[in-house]
XYZ file of C-alpha atoms in Angstrom:
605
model
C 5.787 37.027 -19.724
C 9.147 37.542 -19.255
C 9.341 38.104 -15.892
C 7.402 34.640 -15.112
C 10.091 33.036 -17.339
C 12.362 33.885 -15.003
C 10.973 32.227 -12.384
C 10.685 29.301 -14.167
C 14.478 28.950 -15.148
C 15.603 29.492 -11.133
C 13.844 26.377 -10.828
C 16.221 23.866 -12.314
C 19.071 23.209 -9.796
C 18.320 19.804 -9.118
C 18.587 18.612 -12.431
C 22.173 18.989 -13.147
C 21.029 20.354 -16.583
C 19.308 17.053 -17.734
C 17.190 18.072 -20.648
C 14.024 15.986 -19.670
C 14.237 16.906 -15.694
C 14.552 20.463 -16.838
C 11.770 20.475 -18.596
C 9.944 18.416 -16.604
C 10.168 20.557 -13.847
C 9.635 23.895 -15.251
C 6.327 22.514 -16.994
C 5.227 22.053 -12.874
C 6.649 25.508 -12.150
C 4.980 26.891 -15.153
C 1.640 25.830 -14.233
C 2.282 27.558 -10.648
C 3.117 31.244 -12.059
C 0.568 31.348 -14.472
C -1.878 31.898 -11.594
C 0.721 34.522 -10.341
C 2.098 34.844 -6.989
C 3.788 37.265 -4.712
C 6.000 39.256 -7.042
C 4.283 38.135 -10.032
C 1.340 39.209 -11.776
C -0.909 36.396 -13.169
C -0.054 35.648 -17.288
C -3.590 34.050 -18.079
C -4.562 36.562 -19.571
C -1.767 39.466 -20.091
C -2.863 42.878 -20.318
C -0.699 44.339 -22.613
C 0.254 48.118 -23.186
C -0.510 50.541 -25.921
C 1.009 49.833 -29.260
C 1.613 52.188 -32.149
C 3.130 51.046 -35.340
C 3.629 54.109 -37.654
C 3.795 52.660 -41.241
C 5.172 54.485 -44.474
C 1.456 55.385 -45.483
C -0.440 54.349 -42.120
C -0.518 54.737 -38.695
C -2.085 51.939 -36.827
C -2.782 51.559 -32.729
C -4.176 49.217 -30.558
C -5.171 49.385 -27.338
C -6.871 47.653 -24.535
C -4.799 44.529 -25.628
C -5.526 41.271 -24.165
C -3.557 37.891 -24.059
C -5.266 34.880 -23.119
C -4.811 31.085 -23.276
C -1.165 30.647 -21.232
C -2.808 28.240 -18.430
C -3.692 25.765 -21.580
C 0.093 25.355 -22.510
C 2.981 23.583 -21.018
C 6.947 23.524 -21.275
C 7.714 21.482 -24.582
C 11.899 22.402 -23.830
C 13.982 23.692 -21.242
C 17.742 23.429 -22.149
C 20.950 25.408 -20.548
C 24.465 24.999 -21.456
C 26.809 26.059 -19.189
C 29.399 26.684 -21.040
C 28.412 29.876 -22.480
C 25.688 30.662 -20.616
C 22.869 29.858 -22.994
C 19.306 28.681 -22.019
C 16.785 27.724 -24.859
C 13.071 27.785 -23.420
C 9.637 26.152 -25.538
C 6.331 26.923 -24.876
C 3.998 24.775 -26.708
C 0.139 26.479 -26.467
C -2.842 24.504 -28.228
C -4.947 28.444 -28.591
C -3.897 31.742 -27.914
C -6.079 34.268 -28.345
C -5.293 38.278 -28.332
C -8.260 40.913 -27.965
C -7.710 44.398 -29.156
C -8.899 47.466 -29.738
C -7.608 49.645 -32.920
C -7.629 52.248 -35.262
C -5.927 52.588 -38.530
C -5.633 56.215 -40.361
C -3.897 56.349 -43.439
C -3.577 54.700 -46.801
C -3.739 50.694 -46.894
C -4.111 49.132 -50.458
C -3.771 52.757 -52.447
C -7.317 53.404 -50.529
C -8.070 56.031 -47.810
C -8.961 54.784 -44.336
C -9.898 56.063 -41.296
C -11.659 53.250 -39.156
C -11.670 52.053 -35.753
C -12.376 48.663 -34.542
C -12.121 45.500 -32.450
C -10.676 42.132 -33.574
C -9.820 38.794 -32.005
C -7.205 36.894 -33.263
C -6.989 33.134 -32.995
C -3.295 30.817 -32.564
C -3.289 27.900 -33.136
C -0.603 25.477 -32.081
C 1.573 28.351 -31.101
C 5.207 27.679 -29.954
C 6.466 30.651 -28.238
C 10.261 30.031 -28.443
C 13.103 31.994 -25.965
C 16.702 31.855 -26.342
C 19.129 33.999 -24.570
C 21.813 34.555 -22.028
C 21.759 34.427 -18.372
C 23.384 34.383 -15.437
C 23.302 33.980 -11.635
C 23.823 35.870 -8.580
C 23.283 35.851 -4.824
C 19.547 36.479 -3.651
C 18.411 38.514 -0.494
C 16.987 34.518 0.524
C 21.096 33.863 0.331
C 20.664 31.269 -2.525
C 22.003 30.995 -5.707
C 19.373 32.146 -8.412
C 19.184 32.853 -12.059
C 18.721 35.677 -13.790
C 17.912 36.599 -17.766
C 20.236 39.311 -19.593
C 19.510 39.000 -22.830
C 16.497 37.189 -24.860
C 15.639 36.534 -28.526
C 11.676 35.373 -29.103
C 11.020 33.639 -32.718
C 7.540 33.905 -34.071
C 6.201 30.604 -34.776
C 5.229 30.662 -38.230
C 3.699 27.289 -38.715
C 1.083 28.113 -36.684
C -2.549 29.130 -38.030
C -3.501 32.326 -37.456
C -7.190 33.302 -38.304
C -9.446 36.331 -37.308
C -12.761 35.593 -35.930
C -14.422 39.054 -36.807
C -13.616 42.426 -37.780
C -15.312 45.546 -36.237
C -15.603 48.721 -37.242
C -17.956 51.075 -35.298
C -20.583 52.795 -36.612
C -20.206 56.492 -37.102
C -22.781 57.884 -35.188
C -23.888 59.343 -38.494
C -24.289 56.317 -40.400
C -28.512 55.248 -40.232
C -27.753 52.205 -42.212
C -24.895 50.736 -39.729
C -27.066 51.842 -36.751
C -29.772 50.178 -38.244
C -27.963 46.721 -39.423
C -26.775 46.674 -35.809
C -30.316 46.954 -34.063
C -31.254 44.499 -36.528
C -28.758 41.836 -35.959
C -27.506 41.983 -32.858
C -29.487 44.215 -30.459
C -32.858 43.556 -31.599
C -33.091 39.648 -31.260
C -31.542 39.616 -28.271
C -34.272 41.883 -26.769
C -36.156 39.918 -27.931
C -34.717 36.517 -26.491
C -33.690 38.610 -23.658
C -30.457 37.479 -21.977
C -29.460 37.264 -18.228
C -31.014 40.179 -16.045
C -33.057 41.491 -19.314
C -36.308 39.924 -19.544
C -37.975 38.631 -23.148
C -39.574 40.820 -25.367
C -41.728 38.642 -26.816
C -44.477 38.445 -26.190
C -44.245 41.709 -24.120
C -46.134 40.941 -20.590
C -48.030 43.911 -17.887
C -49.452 42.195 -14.760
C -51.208 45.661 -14.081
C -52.170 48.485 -15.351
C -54.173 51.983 -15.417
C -55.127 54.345 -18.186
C -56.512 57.949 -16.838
C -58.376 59.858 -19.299
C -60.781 62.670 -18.839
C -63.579 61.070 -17.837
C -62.453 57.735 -18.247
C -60.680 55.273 -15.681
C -59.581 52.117 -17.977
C -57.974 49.053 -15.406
C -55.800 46.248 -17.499
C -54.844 42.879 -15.925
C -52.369 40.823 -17.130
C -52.479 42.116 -20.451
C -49.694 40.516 -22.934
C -48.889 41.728 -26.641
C -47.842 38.923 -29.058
C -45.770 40.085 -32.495
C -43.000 42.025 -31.408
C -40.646 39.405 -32.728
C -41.391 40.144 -36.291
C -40.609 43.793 -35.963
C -37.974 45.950 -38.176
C -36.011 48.490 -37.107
C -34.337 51.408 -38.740
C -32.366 54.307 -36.923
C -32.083 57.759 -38.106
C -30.044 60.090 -36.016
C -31.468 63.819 -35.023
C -27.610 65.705 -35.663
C -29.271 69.379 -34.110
C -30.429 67.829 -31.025
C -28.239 64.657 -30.744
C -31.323 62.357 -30.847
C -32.243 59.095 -32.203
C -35.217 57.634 -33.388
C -36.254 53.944 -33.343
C -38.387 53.735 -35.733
C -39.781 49.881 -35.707
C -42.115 48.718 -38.575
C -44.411 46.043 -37.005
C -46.315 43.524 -39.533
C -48.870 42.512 -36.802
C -49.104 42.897 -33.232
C -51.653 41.780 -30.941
C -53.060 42.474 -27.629
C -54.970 40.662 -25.263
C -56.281 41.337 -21.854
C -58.295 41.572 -18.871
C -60.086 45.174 -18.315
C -62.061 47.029 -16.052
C -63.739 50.228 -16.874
C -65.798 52.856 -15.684
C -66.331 56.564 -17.431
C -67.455 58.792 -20.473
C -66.521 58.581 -23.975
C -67.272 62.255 -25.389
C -71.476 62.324 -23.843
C -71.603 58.650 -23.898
C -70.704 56.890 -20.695
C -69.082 53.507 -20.697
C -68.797 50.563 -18.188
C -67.953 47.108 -18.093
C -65.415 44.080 -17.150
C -64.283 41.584 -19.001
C -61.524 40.599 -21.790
C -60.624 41.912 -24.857
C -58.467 41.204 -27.930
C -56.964 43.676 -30.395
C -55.030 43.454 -33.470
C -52.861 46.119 -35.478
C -51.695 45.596 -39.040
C -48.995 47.959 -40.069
C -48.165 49.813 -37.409
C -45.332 51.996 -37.318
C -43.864 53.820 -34.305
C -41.674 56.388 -34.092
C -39.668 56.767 -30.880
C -37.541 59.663 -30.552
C -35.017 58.497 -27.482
C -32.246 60.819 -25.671
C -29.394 58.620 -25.027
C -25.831 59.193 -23.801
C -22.582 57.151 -23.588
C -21.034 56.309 -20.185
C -18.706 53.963 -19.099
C -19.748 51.752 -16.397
C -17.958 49.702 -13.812
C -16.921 47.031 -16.685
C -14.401 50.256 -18.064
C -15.953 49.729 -21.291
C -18.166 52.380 -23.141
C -22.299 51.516 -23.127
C -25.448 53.401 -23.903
C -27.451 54.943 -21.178
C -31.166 55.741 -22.711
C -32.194 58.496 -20.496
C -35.859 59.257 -21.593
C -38.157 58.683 -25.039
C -41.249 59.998 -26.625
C -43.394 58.107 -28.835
C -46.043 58.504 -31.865
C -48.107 55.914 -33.386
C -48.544 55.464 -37.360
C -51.277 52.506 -38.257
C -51.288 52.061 -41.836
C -52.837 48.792 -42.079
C -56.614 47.757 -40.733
C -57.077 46.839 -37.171
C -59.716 44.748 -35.559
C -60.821 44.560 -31.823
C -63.347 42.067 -29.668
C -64.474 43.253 -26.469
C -66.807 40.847 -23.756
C -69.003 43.059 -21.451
C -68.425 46.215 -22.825
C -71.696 48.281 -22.404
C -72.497 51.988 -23.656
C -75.527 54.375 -22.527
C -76.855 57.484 -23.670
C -78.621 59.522 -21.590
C -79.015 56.333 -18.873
C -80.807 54.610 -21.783
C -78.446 51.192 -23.217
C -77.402 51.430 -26.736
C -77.103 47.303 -26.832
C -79.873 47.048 -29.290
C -78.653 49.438 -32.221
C -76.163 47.654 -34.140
C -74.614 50.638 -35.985
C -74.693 53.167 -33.034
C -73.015 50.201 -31.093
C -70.490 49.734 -33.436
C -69.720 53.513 -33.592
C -68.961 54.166 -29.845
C -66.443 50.871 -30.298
C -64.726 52.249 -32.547
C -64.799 55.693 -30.801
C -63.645 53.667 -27.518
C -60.844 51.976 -29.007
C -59.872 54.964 -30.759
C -59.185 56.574 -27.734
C -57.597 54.368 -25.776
C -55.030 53.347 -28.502
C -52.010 55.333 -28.021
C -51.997 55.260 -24.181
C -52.523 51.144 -24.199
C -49.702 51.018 -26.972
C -47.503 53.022 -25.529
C -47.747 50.973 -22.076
C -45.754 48.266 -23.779
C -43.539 50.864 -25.619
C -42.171 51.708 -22.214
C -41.676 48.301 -21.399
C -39.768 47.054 -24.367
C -37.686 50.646 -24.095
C -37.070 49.556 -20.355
C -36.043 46.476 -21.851
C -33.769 48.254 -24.310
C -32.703 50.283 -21.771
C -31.304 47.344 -19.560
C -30.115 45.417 -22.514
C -27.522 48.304 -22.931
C -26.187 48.251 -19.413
C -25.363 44.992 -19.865
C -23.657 44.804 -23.296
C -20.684 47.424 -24.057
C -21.230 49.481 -27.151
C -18.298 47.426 -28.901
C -20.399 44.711 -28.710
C -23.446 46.251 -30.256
C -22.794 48.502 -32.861
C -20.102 47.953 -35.697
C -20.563 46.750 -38.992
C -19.006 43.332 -40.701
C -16.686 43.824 -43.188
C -16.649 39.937 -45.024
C -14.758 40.661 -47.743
C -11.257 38.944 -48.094
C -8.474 40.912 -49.036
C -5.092 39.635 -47.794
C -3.357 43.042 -48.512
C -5.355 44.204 -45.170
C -3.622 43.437 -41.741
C -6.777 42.873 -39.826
C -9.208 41.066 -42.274
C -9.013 37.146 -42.791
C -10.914 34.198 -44.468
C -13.851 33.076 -43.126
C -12.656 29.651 -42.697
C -14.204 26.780 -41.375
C -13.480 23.333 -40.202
C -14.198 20.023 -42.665
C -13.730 16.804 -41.474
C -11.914 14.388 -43.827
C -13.505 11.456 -45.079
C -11.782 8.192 -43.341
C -10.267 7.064 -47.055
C -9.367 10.573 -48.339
C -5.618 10.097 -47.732
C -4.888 13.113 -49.273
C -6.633 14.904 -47.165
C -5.627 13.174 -43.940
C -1.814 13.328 -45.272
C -2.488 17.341 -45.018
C -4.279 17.221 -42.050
C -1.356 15.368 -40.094
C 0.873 18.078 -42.050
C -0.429 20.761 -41.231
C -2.296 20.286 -38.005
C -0.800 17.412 -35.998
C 2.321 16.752 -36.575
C 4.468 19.635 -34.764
C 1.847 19.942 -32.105
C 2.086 16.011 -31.456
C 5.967 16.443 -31.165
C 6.325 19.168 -29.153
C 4.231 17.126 -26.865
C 1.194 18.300 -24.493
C -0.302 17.875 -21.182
C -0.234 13.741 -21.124
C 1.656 13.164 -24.001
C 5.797 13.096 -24.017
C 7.973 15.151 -26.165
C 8.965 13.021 -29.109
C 11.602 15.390 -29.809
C 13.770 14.811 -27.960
C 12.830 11.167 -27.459
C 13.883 9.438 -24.182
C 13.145 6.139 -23.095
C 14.516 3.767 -20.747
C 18.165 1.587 -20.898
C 18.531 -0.775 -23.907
C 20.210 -3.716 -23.264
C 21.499 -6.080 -26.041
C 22.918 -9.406 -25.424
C 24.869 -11.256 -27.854
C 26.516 -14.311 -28.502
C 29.305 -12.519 -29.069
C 29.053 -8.948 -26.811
C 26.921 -7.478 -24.214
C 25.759 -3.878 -25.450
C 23.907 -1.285 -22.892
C 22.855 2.568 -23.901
C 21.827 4.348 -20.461
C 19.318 7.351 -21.208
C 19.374 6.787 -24.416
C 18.061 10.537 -26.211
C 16.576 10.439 -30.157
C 16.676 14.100 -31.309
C 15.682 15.076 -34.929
C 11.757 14.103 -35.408
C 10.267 17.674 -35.404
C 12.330 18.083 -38.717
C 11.202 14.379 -39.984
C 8.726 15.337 -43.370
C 5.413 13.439 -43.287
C 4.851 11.623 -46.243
C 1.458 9.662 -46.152
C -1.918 9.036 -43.887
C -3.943 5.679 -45.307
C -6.693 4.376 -43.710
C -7.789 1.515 -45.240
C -11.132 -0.286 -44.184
C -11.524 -3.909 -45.998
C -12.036 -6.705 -43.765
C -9.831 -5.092 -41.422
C -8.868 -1.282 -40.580
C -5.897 -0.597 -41.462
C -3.283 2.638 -40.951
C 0.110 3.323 -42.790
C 1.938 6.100 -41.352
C 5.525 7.228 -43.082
C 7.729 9.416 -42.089
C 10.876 11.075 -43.806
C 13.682 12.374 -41.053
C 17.011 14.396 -42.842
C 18.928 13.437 -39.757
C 18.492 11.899 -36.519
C 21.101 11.818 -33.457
C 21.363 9.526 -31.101
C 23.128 9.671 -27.879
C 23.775 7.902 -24.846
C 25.824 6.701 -22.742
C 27.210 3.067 -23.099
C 28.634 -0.295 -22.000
C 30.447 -2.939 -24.169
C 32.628 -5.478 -23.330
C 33.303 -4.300 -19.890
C 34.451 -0.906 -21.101
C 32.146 2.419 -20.142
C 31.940 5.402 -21.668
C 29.855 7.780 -24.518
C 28.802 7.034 -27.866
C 26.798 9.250 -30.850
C 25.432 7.969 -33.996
C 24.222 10.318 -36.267
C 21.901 9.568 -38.912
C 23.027 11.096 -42.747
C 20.824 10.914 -45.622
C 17.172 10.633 -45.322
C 15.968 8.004 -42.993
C 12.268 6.364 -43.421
C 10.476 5.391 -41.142
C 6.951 2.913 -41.831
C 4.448 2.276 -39.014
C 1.657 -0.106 -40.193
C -0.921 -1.819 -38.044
C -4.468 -1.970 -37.538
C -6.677 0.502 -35.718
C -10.551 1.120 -34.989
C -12.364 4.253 -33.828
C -13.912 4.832 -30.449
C -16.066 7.043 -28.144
C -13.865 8.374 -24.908
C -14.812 9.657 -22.143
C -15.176 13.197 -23.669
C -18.495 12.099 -25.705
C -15.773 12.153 -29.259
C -14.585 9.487 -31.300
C -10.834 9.361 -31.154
C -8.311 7.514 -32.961
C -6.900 4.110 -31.517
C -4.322 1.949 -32.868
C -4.934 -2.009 -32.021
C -1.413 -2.810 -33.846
C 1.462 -1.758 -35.294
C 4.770 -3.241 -36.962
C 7.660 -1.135 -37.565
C 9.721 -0.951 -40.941
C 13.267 0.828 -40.755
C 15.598 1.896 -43.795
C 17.811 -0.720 -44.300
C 19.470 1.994 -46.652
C 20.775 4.914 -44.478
C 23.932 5.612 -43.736
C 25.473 6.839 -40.674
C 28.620 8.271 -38.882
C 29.380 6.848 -35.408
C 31.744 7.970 -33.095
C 32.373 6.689 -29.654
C 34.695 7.550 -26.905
C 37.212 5.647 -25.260
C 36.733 2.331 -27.291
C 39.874 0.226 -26.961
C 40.325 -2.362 -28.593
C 42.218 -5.341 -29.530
C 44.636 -5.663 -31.650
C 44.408 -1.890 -30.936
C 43.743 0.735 -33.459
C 40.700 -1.215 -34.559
C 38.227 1.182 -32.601
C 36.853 2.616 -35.888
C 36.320 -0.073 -37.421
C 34.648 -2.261 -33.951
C 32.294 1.003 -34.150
C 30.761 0.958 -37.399
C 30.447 -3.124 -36.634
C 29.111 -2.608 -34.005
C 25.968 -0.132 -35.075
C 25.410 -1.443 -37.787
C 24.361 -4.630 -36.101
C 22.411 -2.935 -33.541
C 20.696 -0.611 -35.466
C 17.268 -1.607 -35.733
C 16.973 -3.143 -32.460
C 17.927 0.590 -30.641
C 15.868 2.208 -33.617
C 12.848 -0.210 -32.856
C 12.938 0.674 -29.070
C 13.730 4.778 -29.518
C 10.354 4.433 -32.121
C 8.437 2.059 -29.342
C 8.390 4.808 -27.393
C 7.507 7.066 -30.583
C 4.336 5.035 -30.940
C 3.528 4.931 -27.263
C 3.393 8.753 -27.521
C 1.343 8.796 -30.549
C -1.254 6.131 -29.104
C -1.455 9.065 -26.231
C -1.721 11.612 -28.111
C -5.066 9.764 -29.980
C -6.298 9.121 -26.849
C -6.122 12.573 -25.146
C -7.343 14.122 -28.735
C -10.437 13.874 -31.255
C -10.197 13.164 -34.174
C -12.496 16.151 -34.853
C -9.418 17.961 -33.972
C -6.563 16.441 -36.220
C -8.129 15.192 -39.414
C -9.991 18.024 -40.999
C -8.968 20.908 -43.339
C -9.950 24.490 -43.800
C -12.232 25.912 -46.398
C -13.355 28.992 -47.012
């Protein structure tokens, strides 16, 4: 990341260390090296290395690390000083997320562990701040170019950080994890079947043959229905290194078109037609020889290399055949009832196991190419939803809930905890508000002629927001108020003919009220987002302020402190109402650009 940083700070020559150019132009350059280029290795995502953190009672590695999210975010702040040498550079990201592979072996919580997992880890609103020294030398391209000596990165620790899951993998002794995992997460989707893996249910053969002694039995597109409402439980054969599937079926059904032509035991059998069979209770038990291996992908994944299969019908079972005819000794049977009924039986008795165990190999073929194409990380770990903060990887289950439009105490948190800081730092389409720039102010006078060039408001990220109120009478209405400790103005100005700099600093606590009416509506993105019709501004007539300006002359002379206070005091609210126009304008585009799915809601558990 650090690398691309640099590329990103060489870029700032033709700003002459303007704060807003700066950052302007790095937020270009940033999305360009995020792709990577020639020198530079893409950072969406980062592939970071091993880590090992030895703790006093626990040792605790991850591995196969993975960064993603860095093409979402943009340059909030890009800010070098010259005189010694210091550069300040803000990331602002909506979501990061980091995949990882780990193991912890120790003692965590005064309890033994030895587990090994996966986990993704959510960020939300992340600022990834860098501040450091650098410095600049001659490049092989003869130019003058930047270069980073020394960097400090501070973890953001307003942002929400939550854990999606927690894996542990099933030790490949452990029937009941084995058989959670075929249950709830192999299973069904075998049953749905996913890209490349065809549905399970029901379980289709266009075509095909049973050889027995005697007996030639042709099936056309025969189909079994039930397979959906099958169990599964695993036991694992340790002396061999087996595993057996054993799946517990309810009911299962099969229907078909046959042909056949042969001898049951003395009695000889013919016919064509269709048939329908149904099995209550039937249990299989499928003894499978399976191996790990890892595939292209570099991840670990099951290869089932062969399976054997017996049959276990507990319940009753019923069977209609059309056109099925027996003789004995070339004379027809058709007209005894009960010696009919026998050489069924006898019939379907024989041709159970082999029919069966034609859609056996099919679903295991199934099974079989369900594993190729889902890593055993994926498959076979057990859920640990318990919350206990003491442990590093486990988190809340939380979930989003949206605030009702008049629970202000709700929204008030919301803003707090969700909005405000991201809305700031600014994102793609909406302006920093901290620092705030807008364009000249002019103020003319009776008596003077005022003008701030590039005026800059700096302060609002540490501003504390007080109150969210949506109101909805006869009209929507919105109050919005806003605490800042101190805000800082500066700018460069003109007064009376005489140029030069002035700073006013805000002391004390500063309020700010925005009230105005607003209505909800659908955008282009299919959400309803936030929109303010209105607004009015109301400014603390209360705070007090320092001011100090350069080069003020004045006449009689000496007077310059006094012509300074005089002078911003009466132009207070008119710079503070067009520094907080642009404020507003910011805020309108933040609404605009996000739901309000995404900004009033709060997390429960």
């Amino acid at each position: 990341m650090l690398s691309a940083l640099l590329i990103v700070v060489l870029l700032f020559c033709n700003c002459a260390f303007n704060e807003k150019c700066l950052t302007e132009s790095c937020d270009r350059s940033f999305k360009k090296f995020i792709k990577g280029k020639s020198g530079a290795e893409s950072s969406d995502p980062l592939h970071l290395d091993p880590i090992t953190i030895d703790l006093s009672k626990m040792k605790y590695g991850t591995k196969n690390n993975f960064f993603s999210g860095m093409s979402n975010c943009h340059v909030a702040l890009t800010r070098i000083s010259i005189e010694n040498s210091k550069f300040q550079y803000n990331i602002a990201c909506p979501n990061l997320t980091m995949k990882t592979d780990y193991d912890m072996e120790g003692q965590l919580s005064s309890k033994d562990i030895n587990e090994t997992g996966n986990c993704v880890v959510n960020f939300d609103d992340y600022l990834l701040r860098f501040d450091g020294n650098y410095g600049q030398y001659n490049g092989v391209d003869n130019k003058i170019h930047l270069q980073v000596k020394t960097y400090k990165f501070t973890p953001d620790n307003k942002a929400r950080v939550h854990y999606e899951c927690k894996k542990v993998f099933c030790d490949p002794d452990d029937d009941i994890c084995l058989s959670n995992a075929a249950n709830e997460r192999i299973f069904p989707k075998v049953i749905e079947g996913i890209p490349g893996v065809e549905p399970s249910e029901p379980l289709h053969l266009p075509r095909f043959e049973i050889v027995l002694p005697n007996l030639k039995y042709s099936l056309l597109n025969a189909t079994m229905f039930g397979v959906k409402d099958c169990s599964i439980t695993f036991k694992k054969h340790v002396k061999d290194s087996k595993f057996e599937y054993e799946p517990c079926c309810p009911r299962l059904t099969i229907q078909s078109e046959y042909e056949v032509d042969g001898k049951i035991d003395t009695v000889s059998v013919r016919g064509r037609g269709t048939f329908k069979i149904t099995y209550e209770e039937l249990y299989f038990h499928i003894l499978v020889s399976q191996r790990k291996e890892k595939l292209p992908d570099n991840k670990d994944h099951v290869r089932i290399l062969d399976h054997t299969m017996q049959l276990d019908l507990r319940g009753k079972h019923t069977y209609e055949y059309s056109n099925l005819i027996f003789s004995e000794s070339g004379r027809c049977v058709k007209c005894n009832p009960a010696v009919r009924e026998k050489y069924f039986a006898r019939f379907e008795e024989i041709t159970r196991e082999p029919l069966v165990k034609a859609f056996v190999d099919k679903f295991m073929e199934n099974v079989r190419d369900f594993h190729v194409a889902r890593p055993v990380e994926e498959l076979y770990y057990k859920e640990d939803n318990k919350v206990d903060l003491n442990k590093p990887l486990i988190a809340q289950a939380w979930r989003k809930e949206l605030c009702s439009p008049l629970d202000n105490d709700c929204l008030t948190q919301a803003v707090k905890e969700h909005v405000y800081d991201k809305f700031v730092r600014g994102l793609n389409g909406v302006e920093s508000s901290d620092p705030l720039y807008t364009n000249n102010i002019i103020i003319n006078r009776p008596n003077f002629n005022y003008t701030l060039y590039r005026p800059t408001l700096l302060g609002m990220r540490h501003c504390n927001f007080m109150k969210l109120r949506l109101t909805q009478d006869e009209v929507s209405r919105v109050t919005y108020e806003l605490e800042c400790p101190n805000l800082v103005l500066k700018a460069s100005y003109d007064v009376k003919g005489t140029m030069n700099r002035i700073q006013g600093e805000g002391k004390d606590v500063y309020k700010l009220n925005i009230t105005g009416k607003y209505e909800r509506i659908m955008e282009e993105d299919g959400k309803l987002h936030f929109h303010i019709l209105n607004y009015n501004l109301e400014l603390d007539e209360h705070a007090t302020s320092s001011v100090m300006y350069h080069n003020l002359f004045t006449r009689p002379t000496g007077m310059g402190e006094y012509f300074g206070r005089a002078l911003e005091k009466q132009t207070r609210d008119y710079v503070m109402k067009k520094m907080l126009t642009k404020y507003v304008q910011n805020l309108k585009d933040f609404q605009r650009i996000v739901p309000i799915e995404e900004v009033h809601f709060r997390y429960v558990v």
